[in-house]
Short mmCIF file of C-alpha atoms in Angstrom, two decimals:
data_model
loop_
_atom_site.label_atom_id
_atom_site.label_comp_id
_atom_site.label_asym_id
_atom_site.label_seq_id
_atom_site.Cartn_x
_atom_site.Cartn_y
_atom_site.Cartn_z
CA MET Z 164 -20.37 18.67 -6.49
CA LYS Z 165 -18.21 16.46 -3.64
CA PRO Z 166 -14.98 15.28 -4.93
CA TYR Z 167 -14.05 12.56 -6.23
CA ARG Z 168 -11.46 11.03 -3.89
CA VAL Z 169 -8.75 8.60 -4.27
CA LEU Z 170 -6.11 7.35 -2.07
CA CYS Z 171 -2.92 5.68 -3.34
CA LEU Z 172 -0.66 3.63 -1.51
CA ASP Z 173 2.71 2.75 -2.67
CA GLY Z 174 4.57 -0.86 -1.70
CA GLY Z 175 7.63 -1.17 0.56
CA GLY Z 176 7.76 -4.22 2.26
CA VAL Z 177 8.18 -3.98 6.17
CA ARG Z 178 7.75 -0.29 5.72
CA GLY Z 179 3.74 -0.64 5.31
CA ILE Z 180 3.82 -0.14 8.96
CA TYR Z 181 4.56 3.35 8.09
CA THR Z 182 1.59 3.69 5.98
CA ALA Z 183 -0.47 2.36 8.82
CA ALA Z 184 0.83 3.94 11.73
CA PHE Z 185 0.67 7.31 10.21
CA LEU Z 186 -2.97 7.00 8.92
CA GLU Z 187 -3.75 6.00 12.31
CA ARG Z 188 -2.14 8.79 14.02
CA LEU Z 189 -3.89 11.42 12.04
CA SER Z 190 -7.06 9.66 11.84
CA ASP Z 191 -6.81 9.81 15.91
CA GLN Z 192 -6.36 13.41 16.14
CA TYR Z 193 -9.39 14.51 13.81
CA ALA Z 194 -11.48 11.50 15.84
CA ARG Z 195 -10.58 13.26 18.92
CA ILE Z 196 -10.94 16.86 17.88
CA ARG Z 197 -14.25 15.92 16.37
CA GLY Z 198 -15.30 14.13 19.96
CA LEU Z 199 -16.06 10.80 18.01
CA SER Z 200 -14.08 7.52 18.91
CA ALA Z 201 -12.30 6.40 15.92
CA LEU Z 202 -12.99 7.39 12.28
CA ASP Z 203 -13.79 5.22 9.39
CA LEU Z 204 -10.65 6.64 7.05
CA GLY Z 205 -11.69 3.84 4.13
CA LEU Z 206 -14.87 5.57 4.18
CA GLY Z 207 -13.27 8.97 3.48
CA PHE Z 208 -12.83 8.11 -0.42
CA ASP Z 209 -14.44 6.97 -3.46
CA LEU Z 210 -11.68 4.42 -4.52
CA ILE Z 211 -8.63 3.15 -2.85
CA VAL Z 212 -5.46 2.05 -4.86
CA GLY Z 213 -2.75 -0.10 -2.94
CA THR Z 214 0.42 -2.39 -4.66
CA SER Z 215 2.11 -4.42 -2.60
CA THR Z 216 1.94 -3.92 0.95
CA GLY Z 217 0.02 -1.05 0.29
CA ALA Z 218 -2.16 -3.06 -0.99
CA ILE Z 219 -2.84 -4.71 2.84
CA VAL Z 220 -3.33 -1.10 4.18
CA ALA Z 221 -5.51 -0.64 1.57
CA ALA Z 222 -7.48 -3.55 1.84
CA GLY Z 223 -7.94 -2.88 5.72
CA LEU Z 224 -9.47 0.65 4.82
CA ALA Z 225 -11.54 -0.67 2.17
CA ALA Z 226 -13.26 -3.03 4.88
CA GLY Z 227 -13.44 -0.82 7.51
CA VAL Z 228 -10.34 -2.70 9.83
CA PRO Z 229 -8.94 -0.30 12.19
CA MET Z 230 -5.43 0.98 11.32
CA SER Z 231 -4.46 -0.25 14.83
CA LYS Z 232 -4.77 -3.79 13.88
CA VAL Z 233 -2.99 -3.08 10.67
CA VAL Z 234 -0.28 -1.80 12.93
CA GLU Z 235 -0.42 -4.93 14.59
CA LEU Z 236 -0.40 -7.29 11.72
CA TYR Z 237 3.16 -6.17 10.80
CA ALA Z 238 4.37 -6.20 14.40
CA LYS Z 239 3.52 -9.45 15.30
CA HIS Z 240 4.01 -11.23 11.96
CA GLY Z 241 6.59 -9.15 10.24
CA GLU Z 242 9.77 -11.23 11.22
CA LYS Z 243 7.95 -14.65 10.41
CA ILE Z 244 7.17 -13.08 6.81
CA PHE Z 245 10.65 -12.17 6.20
CA PRO Z 246 12.78 -14.79 8.10
CA HIS Z 247 16.22 -13.39 6.38
CA ARG Z 248 16.63 -9.80 5.82
CA ILE Z 249 19.22 -9.08 2.81
CA THR Z 250 22.60 -7.12 4.62
CA GLY Z 251 24.87 -7.42 1.36
CA PRO Z 252 26.12 -10.15 -0.88
CA ILE Z 253 26.86 -12.53 1.18
CA SER Z 254 23.52 -13.02 2.87
CA ALA Z 255 21.78 -12.65 -0.36
CA PHE Z 256 24.09 -15.93 -1.58
CA LYS Z 257 23.03 -17.77 2.17
CA HIS Z 258 19.59 -16.51 0.86
CA GLY Z 259 19.73 -17.73 -1.80
CA LEU Z 260 20.96 -21.72 -0.45
CA LYS Z 261 18.02 -22.03 1.60
CA GLY Z 262 15.93 -19.51 -0.22
CA ARG Z 263 13.12 -21.94 -0.60
CA LYS Z 264 12.10 -22.90 2.70
CA LEU Z 265 12.31 -19.45 3.99
CA LEU Z 266 9.92 -18.33 1.31
CA GLU Z 267 7.39 -21.24 2.10
CA SER Z 268 7.19 -20.23 5.37
CA GLY Z 269 7.05 -16.66 4.95
CA GLU Z 270 3.96 -17.25 2.50
CA ALA Z 271 2.39 -19.32 5.07
CA GLU Z 272 3.30 -16.79 7.99
CA LEU Z 273 1.22 -13.84 5.97
CA ARG Z 274 -1.73 -16.13 4.95
CA THR Z 275 -2.74 -16.52 8.62
CA ALA Z 276 -1.78 -12.75 9.04
CA LEU Z 277 -4.14 -11.56 6.65
CA GLU Z 278 -7.10 -14.33 7.43
CA GLU Z 279 -7.07 -13.04 10.80
CA VAL Z 280 -7.82 -9.60 9.79
CA LEU Z 281 -9.77 -10.03 6.56
CA GLY Z 282 -11.23 -13.41 6.81
CA GLN Z 283 -12.52 -14.55 3.63
CA ILE Z 284 -14.04 -11.24 2.26
CA THR Z 285 -14.53 -10.68 -1.39
CA MET Z 286 -14.23 -7.14 -3.56
CA SER Z 287 -17.52 -7.58 -4.45
CA GLU Z 288 -18.69 -7.44 -1.10
CA VAL Z 289 -16.45 -4.53 0.23
CA PHE Z 290 -17.81 -2.56 -2.37
CA GLU Z 291 -21.53 -4.01 -2.66
CA GLY Z 292 -21.65 -3.77 1.86
CA ARG Z 293 -19.35 -0.35 1.98
CA GLY Z 294 -19.37 1.74 -1.29
CA VAL Z 295 -15.32 1.47 -1.67
CA SER Z 296 -13.70 0.99 -5.13
CA LEU Z 297 -10.70 -1.01 -4.90
CA SER Z 298 -7.69 -1.57 -7.63
CA VAL Z 299 -4.63 -3.14 -7.01
CA PRO Z 300 -1.82 -3.69 -9.39
CA ALA Z 301 0.25 -7.25 -10.00
CA VAL Z 302 1.72 -9.46 -12.65
CA ARG Z 303 0.15 -12.00 -14.29
CA MET Z 304 2.58 -14.91 -14.60
CA ASN Z 305 1.06 -16.67 -17.55
CA THR Z 306 1.68 -13.70 -19.69
CA HIS Z 307 3.99 -11.54 -17.87
CA LYS Z 308 1.79 -8.50 -18.64
CA ALA Z 309 0.55 -5.91 -15.89
CA TRP Z 310 -3.18 -7.02 -14.49
CA VAL Z 311 -5.28 -4.80 -11.86
CA PHE Z 312 -7.52 -6.78 -9.24
CA LYS Z 313 -10.35 -3.82 -9.82
CA LYS Z 314 -13.89 -3.42 -8.01
CA THR Z 315 -15.43 -0.35 -9.31
CA SER Z 316 -18.88 0.94 -10.44
CA SER Z 317 -17.59 0.46 -14.21
CA SER Z 318 -14.96 -2.82 -13.77
CA GLY Z 319 -17.94 -5.20 -14.24
CA VAL Z 320 -17.49 -8.67 -12.21
CA ARG Z 321 -14.29 -10.32 -13.55
CA ASP Z 322 -13.14 -9.93 -10.15
CA ASP Z 323 -16.08 -9.94 -7.78
CA ASN Z 324 -15.42 -13.28 -6.24
CA TYR Z 325 -11.47 -12.66 -5.47
CA SER Z 326 -10.75 -12.44 -1.26
CA LEU Z 327 -8.77 -9.80 -0.28
CA VAL Z 328 -6.39 -12.36 1.11
CA ASP Z 329 -5.54 -13.53 -2.26
CA VAL Z 330 -5.37 -10.36 -4.02
CA CYS Z 331 -3.31 -8.85 -1.22
CA LEU Z 332 -0.87 -12.26 -2.10
CA ALA Z 333 -0.71 -11.72 -5.62
CA THR Z 334 0.50 -8.40 -5.16
CA SER Z 335 3.09 -8.44 -2.60
CA ALA Z 336 4.51 -11.56 -3.97
CA ALA Z 337 8.14 -10.16 -4.60
CA PRO Z 338 10.70 -12.10 -6.43
CA ILE Z 339 13.43 -12.98 -4.30
CA TYR Z 340 11.54 -11.65 -1.36
CA ARG Z 341 8.76 -13.51 -1.28
CA SER Z 342 7.32 -16.62 -3.31
CA LEU Z 343 5.15 -16.21 -6.13
CA ALA Z 344 1.23 -16.52 -5.27
CA ALA Z 345 -0.34 -19.18 -6.81
CA ILE Z 346 -4.55 -18.48 -5.84
CA ASP Z 347 -7.43 -20.67 -6.49
CA SER Z 348 -9.71 -19.11 -9.56
CA PRO Z 349 -12.71 -17.74 -7.71
CA ARG Z 350 -14.79 -19.12 -10.55
CA GLY Z 351 -13.44 -23.07 -10.41
CA VAL Z 352 -11.97 -22.78 -13.97
CA ALA Z 353 -9.94 -26.02 -14.55
CA GLY Z 354 -6.15 -25.65 -15.37
CA GLY Z 355 -4.99 -25.33 -11.83
CA LYS Z 356 -3.54 -22.12 -9.79
CA GLU Z 357 -3.56 -18.71 -11.26
CA VAL Z 358 0.00 -17.44 -10.63
CA PHE Z 359 0.61 -13.83 -9.75
CA ALA Z 360 4.03 -11.68 -9.20
CA ASP Z 361 4.40 -8.51 -7.34
CA GLY Z 362 2.60 -5.32 -8.95
CA GLY Z 363 5.50 -3.20 -7.36
CA LEU Z 364 7.65 -4.57 -10.47
CA TRP Z 365 5.24 -2.01 -12.49
CA ALA Z 366 3.22 0.08 -10.52
CA ASN Z 367 4.98 0.46 -7.10
CA ASN Z 368 3.56 4.04 -7.10
CA PRO Z 369 0.25 3.22 -8.33
CA ILE Z 370 -1.00 6.85 -8.75
CA LEU Z 371 -1.49 6.24 -12.52
CA VAL Z 372 -3.52 3.80 -11.65
CA GLY Z 373 -5.78 5.81 -9.77
CA LEU Z 374 -6.23 8.65 -11.98
CA VAL Z 375 -7.52 5.94 -15.05
CA ASP Z 376 -10.06 4.27 -12.58
CA ALA Z 377 -11.04 7.79 -11.37
CA ILE Z 378 -11.61 9.37 -14.82
CA ASN Z 379 -13.43 6.43 -15.91
CA ASN Z 380 -15.77 6.55 -12.42
CA ALA Z 381 -15.85 10.10 -11.66
CA ALA Z 382 -18.91 12.25 -12.78
CA ASP Z 383 -18.61 14.53 -15.56
CA GLY Z 384 -17.70 17.87 -14.09
CA GLN Z 385 -16.37 16.59 -10.73
CA GLN Z 386 -13.21 17.50 -9.52
CA ILE Z 387 -10.68 14.46 -8.81
CA GLU Z 388 -8.46 14.86 -5.97
CA LEU Z 389 -5.63 11.86 -5.78
CA TYR Z 390 -3.75 11.70 -2.67
CA SER Z 391 -0.64 9.46 -2.80
CA LEU Z 392 1.16 8.17 0.62
CA GLY Z 393 4.78 7.10 0.45
CA THR Z 394 6.46 4.39 2.70
CA CYS Z 395 9.04 6.39 4.32
CA PRO Z 396 11.19 5.93 1.04
CA ARG Z 397 15.04 6.15 1.54
CA PRO Z 398 16.73 9.05 -0.38
CA GLU Z 399 18.47 7.19 -3.18
CA GLY Z 400 20.88 8.29 -5.52
CA GLU Z 401 25.05 7.44 -6.03
CA TYR Z 402 28.12 8.43 -7.26
CA VAL Z 403 29.31 5.79 -9.78
CA GLU Z 404 32.73 5.89 -10.72
CA GLY Z 405 33.67 4.99 -14.09
CA GLN Z 406 35.55 2.24 -13.78
CA LYS Z 407 32.57 0.82 -11.17
CA VAL Z 408 29.85 -0.28 -13.68
CA HIS Z 409 30.94 -3.47 -14.16
CA ARG Z 410 28.52 -4.47 -11.46
CA THR Z 411 28.31 -8.57 -11.29
CA ILE Z 412 25.13 -10.05 -10.00
CA PHE Z 413 26.73 -10.50 -6.06
CA GLU Z 414 27.32 -6.66 -6.44
CA TRP Z 415 23.49 -6.26 -7.27
CA TRP Z 416 22.91 -8.47 -4.20
CA MET Z 417 21.94 -11.30 -6.10
CA GLY Z 418 19.29 -8.91 -7.31
CA ALA Z 419 17.84 -7.77 -4.41
CA LYS Z 420 19.31 -3.93 -4.87
CA VAL Z 421 17.25 -3.84 -8.23
CA ALA Z 422 14.52 -3.64 -6.11
CA SER Z 423 14.84 -0.68 -4.27
CA LEU Z 424 16.36 1.52 -7.64
CA SER Z 425 13.25 0.05 -9.33
CA ILE Z 426 11.18 1.62 -6.29
CA ALA Z 427 12.51 4.87 -5.83
CA ALA Z 428 12.50 5.28 -10.09
CA GLN Z 429 8.92 5.11 -10.01
CA GLU Z 430 7.96 6.67 -6.91
CA SER Z 431 9.42 10.29 -9.03
CA ALA Z 432 8.62 9.13 -12.03
CA PHE Z 433 4.77 8.45 -11.83
CA ASN Z 434 4.22 11.05 -9.49
CA ASP Z 435 5.61 13.59 -11.68
CA MET Z 436 3.58 12.07 -15.16
CA ALA Z 437 0.38 12.29 -12.74
CA ARG Z 438 1.28 15.81 -12.00
CA MET Z 439 1.41 16.49 -15.70
CA LEU Z 440 -1.68 14.64 -16.42
CA ALA Z 441 -3.79 15.92 -13.78
CA ASN Z 442 -2.80 19.61 -15.46
CA SER Z 443 -3.68 18.24 -18.73
CA PHE Z 444 -7.11 16.98 -17.93
CA THR Z 445 -7.75 20.20 -15.91
CA LYS Z 446 -7.34 21.93 -18.87
CA LEU Z 447 -9.79 19.84 -21.23
CA GLY Z 448 -12.34 20.32 -18.45
CA LYS Z 449 -11.88 17.38 -16.15
CA PRO Z 450 -10.12 18.70 -13.15
CA VAL Z 451 -7.72 16.72 -11.38
CA ARG Z 452 -6.16 17.62 -8.49
CA THR Z 453 -2.62 15.70 -6.82
CA ILE Z 454 -1.29 15.69 -3.24
CA ARG Z 455 1.58 13.50 -2.39
CA PHE Z 456 2.20 13.47 1.48
CA PRO Z 457 4.33 13.50 3.62
CA GLN Z 458 6.92 15.86 1.53
CA LYS Z 459 9.13 15.98 4.05
CA ALA Z 460 12.76 14.48 3.65
CA VAL Z 461 13.27 10.61 5.21
CA PRO Z 462 16.12 11.92 8.26
CA ALA Z 463 19.74 10.72 8.06
CA SER Z 464 18.78 8.53 11.82
CA MET Z 465 16.38 6.60 9.77
CA MET Z 466 18.82 5.30 6.82
CA ASP Z 467 19.62 2.11 8.75
CA PHE Z 468 15.71 0.89 9.25
CA LEU Z 469 14.28 1.35 5.51
CA GLY Z 470 15.73 -2.19 4.31
CA LEU Z 471 12.20 -3.80 2.35
CA ASP Z 472 12.64 -6.61 4.36
CA ASP Z 473 14.00 -5.70 7.54
CA ALA Z 474 11.09 -6.50 10.30
CA ARG Z 475 13.51 -6.47 13.31
CA GLU Z 476 11.26 -4.88 16.20
CA VAL Z 477 13.86 -1.74 16.16
CA THR Z 478 12.82 -1.12 13.01
CA ARG Z 479 9.42 -1.38 13.47
CA ASN Z 480 9.27 0.84 16.29
CA ARG Z 481 11.42 3.54 14.28
CA LEU Z 482 9.07 3.54 11.80
CA VAL Z 483 6.13 3.91 13.31
CA GLN Z 484 7.95 6.63 15.35
CA GLN Z 485 8.45 8.46 12.39
CA ALA Z 486 4.82 7.62 10.68
CA HIS Z 487 4.03 9.46 14.24
CA ILE Z 488 6.33 12.39 13.54
CA ASP Z 489 4.89 12.87 9.72
CA ALA Z 490 1.51 12.41 11.03
CA ASP Z 491 1.94 15.45 13.07
CA LEU Z 492 3.77 17.67 10.79
CA THR Z 493 0.97 16.84 8.25
CA LYS Z 494 -1.51 17.89 10.91
CA SER Z 495 0.46 21.11 11.46
CA ALA Z 496 -0.08 21.67 7.63
CA CYS Z 497 -3.78 20.81 7.40
CA ASP Z 498 -3.90 23.73 10.13
CA ASP Z 499 -2.15 26.13 7.91
CA GLU Z 500 -5.12 28.21 6.26
CA PHE Z 501 -2.61 29.52 3.65
CA ASN Z 502 -1.62 25.81 2.88
CA ALA Z 503 -4.08 24.26 0.34
CA GLU Z 504 -2.94 21.34 0.07
CA GLY Z 505 -3.59 20.99 4.19
CA ARG Z 506 -6.90 22.30 3.59
CA LEU Z 507 -8.18 19.50 1.28
CA ILE Z 508 -6.18 16.72 3.80
CA ARG Z 509 -7.87 18.02 6.18
CA ASN Z 510 -11.45 18.18 4.79
CA ILE Z 511 -11.79 14.77 4.50
CA PHE Z 512 -10.88 14.22 7.91
CA GLU Z 513 -13.57 16.59 8.90
CA GLU Z 514 -16.09 14.74 6.71
CA THR Z 515 -15.26 11.04 7.29
CA PRO Z 516 -17.49 9.11 9.50
CA GLU Z 517 -17.73 7.67 12.51
CA MET Z 518 -16.03 3.98 12.37
CA ASN Z 519 -18.11 2.56 15.36
CA GLU Z 520 -21.69 1.92 13.51
CA LYS Z 521 -19.90 0.83 10.55
CA TYR Z 522 -16.97 -1.56 11.86
CA SER Z 523 -20.10 -3.77 12.80
CA TRP Z 524 -20.66 -4.51 9.20
CA LEU Z 525 -17.17 -6.28 9.12
CA THR Z 526 -17.06 -7.80 11.99
CA ALA Z 527 -21.20 -9.52 11.33
CA LYS Z 528 -19.54 -10.81 8.11
CA LEU Z 529 -16.51 -12.47 9.82
CA SER Z 530 -18.55 -14.21 11.89
CA THR Z 531 -20.86 -15.79 9.48
CA GLN Z 532 -17.23 -17.40 7.67
CA GLU Z 533 -15.43 -20.36 8.99
CA PHE Z 534 -12.22 -18.54 9.56
CA VAL Z 535 -12.48 -16.35 12.46
CA ASN Z 536 -10.06 -14.86 14.54
CA VAL Z 537 -10.69 -11.51 15.34
#
């Protein structure tokens, strides 16, 4: 039986350009090897899970958007989405003084960028038109509880009519860096906007969300493969002397440094828990495999280019360059017959269908909508 394949994409702000460039590079190599124009990578997976910036890449994959267009989204709009980079306590204070205007302009720019690529396509249209399931973590503000936008074969109709644009805005609404996302209820329920915050507050690495949905949707006896892709996370950890534990809000950069701490802790913890649960499910007769890639350490030369809100051109270029390097190393692992995880990744790219025919579904869908800008 063909495995039930899940792709899980981490959050990480502007570093989403790394994720898109990594997948684009690897897909392009296999397309050329197979003599095809391009691969429709989204169709290589049964379920795609993405948090925050990872959801933007996930939505593009699920809808059949070429990864080159997602890379272009970050390049074209990144500096306007994050118009003020927080680099220390002073810049964080300045951000607080003029933050409302910055947040409003950033939100408007992000919506424009997403609509250029995704139009008004809904969760159910992607599932019904392409057969790809989506799960996207967020936080619902009226309850302060975790929320997952999802459309799978077992999820029902609750989230059918949410547009991919609104879902991406909801999951990427990072406190301090971006506005909360106020979106219209697709069911026309009275009571005003539905307000959400960033899913990275609880599932920046969404691998456990992917595992839960895979368990609920995979067939009996079907092997589950969870592929987890990070966003070039910085090496974390620090030595804190005893007399320096009394950090003020300014030393936490008005809260901005807490975000990177949370992301680092979640990345390792959720990956470890998923691996342990996978082993337990396998012993119980529900075979599960987890693959985290790439696993190469981030080079020291990248340390100055890994801020969540660092959208400078030099940063974007360095992230794309690093993505290409890591994709080439992953391709080498795929070519190694003794590398079990590499063979699993290779299987996906060797079985993924060609892009051209399926991409016509997206362009035809967008052409019937009022907003057409692709």
